[in-house]
XYZ file of C-alpha atoms in Angstrom:
348
model
C 290.523 -36.259 62.858
C 289.946 -35.798 59.146
C 289.976 -32.201 57.973
C 286.288 -32.459 56.569
C 284.999 -33.661 59.951
C 286.539 -30.621 61.613
C 285.110 -28.322 59.075
C 281.625 -29.885 59.423
C 281.797 -29.462 63.177
C 282.644 -25.893 63.023
C 279.931 -25.313 60.403
C 277.373 -27.081 62.741
C 278.375 -24.916 65.618
C 278.300 -21.663 63.632
C 274.789 -22.450 62.227
C 273.165 -23.263 65.525
C 270.655 -20.484 66.213
C 268.869 -21.703 69.382
C 271.993 -21.679 71.456
C 274.856 -19.291 72.049
C 277.939 -21.429 71.642
C 281.311 -19.744 72.038
C 284.685 -20.106 73.407
C 286.651 -18.198 76.170
C 290.299 -18.002 76.818
C 291.603 -18.973 80.247
C 291.085 -15.497 81.470
C 287.413 -15.175 80.263
C 287.916 -13.294 77.020
C 285.638 -14.166 74.150
C 287.534 -15.936 71.269
C 284.745 -17.381 69.053
C 281.105 -16.435 68.344
C 278.381 -18.373 66.555
C 275.060 -17.236 64.987
C 273.076 -18.279 67.951
C 275.088 -16.102 70.286
C 274.567 -13.029 67.951
C 270.775 -13.812 67.937
C 270.499 -14.198 71.686
C 273.006 -11.624 72.952
C 272.782 -9.150 70.147
C 276.635 -8.705 69.474
C 278.097 -9.262 66.162
C 281.345 -11.177 66.325
C 283.572 -8.278 65.678
C 281.981 -6.409 68.508
C 282.449 -8.968 71.141
C 285.456 -11.192 70.307
C 288.360 -10.041 72.575
C 286.004 -8.547 75.215
C 285.602 -10.195 78.713
C 282.589 -12.339 79.029
C 281.478 -10.228 82.166
C 279.802 -8.002 79.577
C 276.940 -10.426 79.788
C 276.395 -9.829 83.442
C 274.767 -7.003 85.240
C 277.011 -4.334 86.868
C 276.063 -5.618 90.383
C 276.956 -9.111 89.514
C 280.327 -7.955 88.005
C 280.967 -5.960 91.197
C 280.202 -9.020 93.282
C 282.711 -11.000 91.247
C 280.230 -13.574 89.906
C 281.864 -13.993 86.417
C 285.231 -14.861 87.871
C 283.665 -17.094 90.505
C 281.915 -19.103 87.785
C 285.115 -19.625 85.753
C 287.028 -20.630 88.966
C 284.272 -23.152 89.825
C 284.254 -24.538 86.252
C 288.066 -24.831 86.303
C 287.929 -26.839 89.594
C 284.846 -28.966 88.931
C 285.167 -29.302 85.218
C 281.735 -27.792 84.707
C 279.382 -25.244 85.941
C 275.589 -24.938 85.179
C 273.633 -21.806 86.333
C 270.245 -20.184 85.601
C 269.669 -16.450 86.049
C 269.377 -13.098 84.314
C 271.834 -12.056 81.657
C 272.342 -8.871 79.727
C 271.938 -8.319 75.995
C 273.966 -5.734 74.063
C 270.958 -3.276 74.178
C 270.825 -3.590 78.044
C 267.660 -5.684 78.132
C 267.785 -8.812 80.208
C 266.816 -12.414 79.494
C 266.598 -15.595 81.608
C 269.424 -17.863 80.688
C 270.433 -21.388 81.223
C 274.341 -21.372 81.222
C 276.760 -24.185 80.946
C 280.581 -23.492 81.247
C 282.822 -26.373 80.488
C 286.602 -26.158 81.337
C 288.821 -27.275 78.335
C 292.096 -28.986 79.237
C 294.799 -30.194 76.726
C 296.493 -33.611 77.103
C 299.111 -32.226 79.394
C 296.438 -31.135 81.824
C 296.833 -27.389 81.018
C 293.717 -25.158 80.954
C 293.274 -23.872 77.443
C 289.995 -22.093 77.983
C 286.302 -22.480 78.439
C 283.339 -23.697 76.234
C 280.188 -21.711 77.099
C 276.596 -22.658 75.943
C 273.705 -20.264 76.773
C 270.145 -20.850 76.028
C 267.387 -18.194 76.167
C 264.879 -19.596 78.572
C 262.729 -16.370 79.092
C 259.626 -17.701 77.341
C 259.679 -20.954 79.374
C 260.155 -19.134 82.495
C 257.263 -16.795 81.706
C 255.065 -19.850 81.000
C 256.250 -21.505 84.309
C 255.482 -18.565 86.322
C 252.194 -18.146 84.725
C 251.257 -21.847 85.476
C 252.518 -21.354 89.004
C 250.260 -18.163 89.327
C 247.469 -20.180 87.909
C 248.078 -22.942 90.327
C 248.085 -20.340 93.309
C 244.739 -18.864 91.982
C 243.349 -22.566 91.720
C 244.354 -23.173 95.387
C 242.776 -19.973 96.526
C 239.510 -20.604 94.605
C 239.285 -24.205 95.815
C 239.781 -23.230 99.395
C 237.197 -20.406 99.142
C 234.731 -22.717 97.404
C 235.117 -25.343 100.133
C 234.658 -22.854 102.846
C 231.518 -21.570 101.370
C 230.272 -25.250 100.936
C 231.120 -25.806 104.531
C 229.333 -22.678 105.639
C 226.158 -23.570 103.732
C 226.330 -27.167 105.130
C 226.556 -25.823 108.755
C 223.744 -23.408 108.188
C 221.432 -26.041 106.769
C 222.391 -28.458 109.551
C 222.247 -26.059 112.529
C 219.287 -23.937 111.386
C 217.005 -25.606 108.715
C 217.300 -29.164 109.796
C 216.915 -28.247 113.426
C 213.815 -26.231 112.709
C 212.289 -28.969 110.720
C 213.119 -31.649 113.537
C 211.210 -29.346 115.832
C 208.220 -29.165 113.385
C 208.272 -32.944 113.137
C 208.210 -33.309 116.938
C 205.367 -30.740 117.093
C 203.434 -32.646 114.464
C 203.941 -35.875 116.442
C 202.565 -34.288 119.586
C 199.542 -32.836 117.803
C 198.888 -36.279 116.237
C 198.452 -37.726 119.758
C 196.006 -35.127 120.789
C 194.080 -34.587 117.485
C 190.922 -36.467 116.639
C 191.371 -39.629 114.541
C 190.191 -38.097 111.365
C 193.044 -35.525 111.586
C 195.802 -37.651 113.330
C 196.464 -39.756 110.141
C 196.943 -36.650 108.135
C 199.250 -35.211 110.733
C 201.336 -38.343 110.756
C 201.624 -38.435 106.930
C 202.682 -34.823 107.093
C 205.368 -35.759 109.748
C 206.645 -38.444 107.258
C 207.043 -35.931 104.571
C 208.985 -33.680 106.889
C 211.188 -36.581 107.974
C 211.793 -37.434 104.364
C 212.848 -33.760 103.666
C 215.128 -33.752 106.642
C 216.842 -36.963 105.182
C 217.393 -35.245 101.960
C 218.711 -32.183 103.563
C 221.232 -34.323 105.720
C 222.330 -36.020 102.474
C 222.876 -32.576 100.994
C 224.967 -31.373 103.841
C 227.033 -34.505 103.581
C 227.593 -33.876 99.830
C 228.458 -30.363 100.613
C 231.078 -31.173 103.144
C 231.821 -34.926 103.620
C 233.510 -35.529 106.934
C 237.057 -37.018 106.861
C 239.081 -35.211 104.221
C 240.264 -32.418 106.465
C 241.160 -34.707 109.440
C 241.734 -38.182 108.097
C 243.183 -37.565 104.495
C 241.766 -38.038 100.946
C 241.718 -41.917 100.882
C 239.699 -42.056 104.178
C 237.417 -39.375 103.079
C 236.716 -41.248 99.883
C 236.217 -44.540 101.823
C 233.654 -42.871 104.141
C 231.839 -41.403 101.241
C 231.646 -44.774 99.388
C 230.323 -46.377 102.627
C 227.681 -43.660 103.028
C 226.571 -43.211 99.390
C 227.476 -46.127 97.237
C 226.723 -48.907 99.861
C 223.567 -46.963 100.682
C 222.517 -47.212 97.108
C 222.861 -51.003 97.062
C 226.228 -51.165 95.229
C 229.489 -52.798 96.291
C 232.770 -51.006 95.910
C 236.574 -51.588 95.899
C 238.890 -48.829 96.687
C 242.691 -49.258 95.924
C 245.461 -46.808 96.172
C 249.145 -46.484 95.745
C 250.029 -43.073 96.564
C 253.591 -41.834 97.380
C 252.189 -39.207 99.678
C 249.091 -37.377 100.688
C 248.395 -34.819 97.884
C 248.026 -31.055 98.681
C 244.636 -30.055 100.100
C 243.451 -28.341 96.802
C 244.432 -31.528 94.829
C 242.747 -33.778 97.248
C 239.537 -31.703 97.174
C 239.626 -31.601 93.387
C 239.995 -35.456 93.121
C 237.295 -35.937 95.705
C 234.778 -33.598 93.826
C 235.416 -35.431 90.537
C 235.029 -38.853 92.144
C 231.964 -37.681 93.847
C 230.246 -36.608 90.672
C 231.381 -39.827 88.839
C 229.836 -41.932 91.718
C 226.684 -39.793 91.509
C 226.475 -40.665 87.735
C 226.940 -44.324 88.490
C 224.280 -44.388 91.228
C 221.721 -42.422 89.038
C 222.360 -43.708 85.554
C 224.653 -46.780 85.229
C 222.292 -49.490 86.717
C 225.479 -51.088 88.020
C 225.989 -53.433 90.941
C 229.697 -52.672 91.628
C 232.148 -49.813 91.347
C 235.910 -49.650 91.538
C 238.029 -46.611 92.498
C 241.872 -46.615 92.130
C 244.307 -43.884 92.874
C 247.949 -43.949 91.776
C 250.867 -41.500 92.056
C 252.141 -40.794 88.466
C 254.111 -37.968 86.842
C 254.061 -35.769 89.934
C 250.381 -36.054 90.238
C 247.601 -38.558 91.024
C 245.927 -40.725 88.365
C 242.363 -41.816 89.208
C 239.899 -44.394 87.672
C 236.394 -44.937 88.590
C 234.689 -47.917 86.766
C 231.455 -49.609 87.015
C 229.844 -52.827 85.587
C 226.606 -51.015 84.561
C 224.862 -50.787 81.188
C 227.333 -48.472 79.564
C 226.562 -46.161 76.651
C 227.475 -45.565 72.961
C 227.262 -41.821 72.768
C 230.657 -39.972 72.570
C 231.526 -37.997 75.551
C 231.860 -34.672 73.364
C 228.370 -35.337 72.191
C 227.076 -35.640 75.668
C 228.884 -32.535 76.847
C 227.305 -30.512 73.919
C 223.862 -31.961 75.025
C 224.168 -30.380 78.383
C 225.294 -33.318 80.585
C 226.463 -30.989 83.321
C 228.051 -33.514 85.494
C 230.480 -34.455 82.728
C 231.148 -30.867 82.100
C 231.919 -30.258 85.712
C 234.362 -33.145 85.847
C 236.195 -32.143 82.852
C 236.420 -28.497 83.924
C 237.658 -29.259 87.318
C 240.457 -31.456 86.012
C 241.502 -29.040 83.352
C 241.415 -25.993 85.604
C 243.710 -27.940 87.849
C 246.139 -28.386 85.123
C 245.221 -32.127 84.339
C 243.048 -33.970 82.039
C 239.891 -36.058 82.096
C 238.297 -38.695 80.010
C 235.340 -41.193 79.956
C 235.249 -44.445 78.071
C 232.166 -46.779 77.606
C 230.530 -49.340 75.590
C 227.009 -50.554 75.666
C 226.728 -53.422 78.108
C 230.312 -53.075 79.353
C 229.990 -50.276 82.023
C 231.925 -46.994 82.022
C 235.332 -45.837 83.144
C 236.089 -42.300 84.208
C 239.863 -41.543 84.281
C 241.726 -38.246 85.100
C 245.040 -36.971 86.171
C 245.740 -33.865 88.202
C 249.122 -32.524 89.321
C 249.987 -32.788 92.981
C 252.308 -29.924 93.335
C 251.852 -27.917 96.525
C 251.063 -24.163 95.982
C 251.358 -21.357 98.446
C 248.291 -19.173 98.713
C 248.893 -15.818 97.090
């Protein structure tokens, strides 16, 4: 290798600040030290060269023989990668990704080890925060759905049953009342029956059957049969899912689809709607499209003007750690698309 290439390589290693890159002799003593190692571990070269690399481990790990085990593993396998806590000069700890590579000469003799360490503390903190956020989301979704279910049951078992009894009483009174009052009683009974129908639709929207027992796809299919077909629309439901998503993910997807379909039914003047679900990037990508009249107004403008259905869909997706968007042009229908992660979370 030309001398200038060797110099440039040493210069590159020395100037790297994001990685601690240094060499160990076959017994684990530090023989080289770069700028990144000084920044991450806190030692100047003259303070650490010649010392055993076990200085970077906690006293407990040193007592357990972890540093020597890692060198022995790297010598046998050629390489070792590990993540864990490491110790700086001042005694503080940081979460490190460590790669130890055994270095052999042409005769097969172990000449030492190359060690690359990266400070991953910030990334680990973010990951833990996201995991805690996911656990909180799972808890909130379950609590919300339990409350929806309780309200649905209360409406069904109390309010609706009471109104059914009122309707039956009105029918009975109509058969016994004079003709001039019977028609009024029957009209009142029709109003009660219409209210019962609306309440039953409310309980269905609060807690649609099928998600808990049959899974997300079947739950969506049942909802489409009940609501979309009932509104005079046709639908197509396709799915390519690698697995059933966790319950909180399934509920989030269902609720966003539910709101999107409500918008189609109320505003789109469509004749058909398509719903597709696909596994993608450790999550689920969903599209809800219709063949309705569409719109020209940008979604951000609609949100600003208080279109609460759009606000709710976006917030549900983003709180779950995903994204949401809607696209439309006048006369070309609309397409709601969103993605949410499908990583199972344990309840806190």
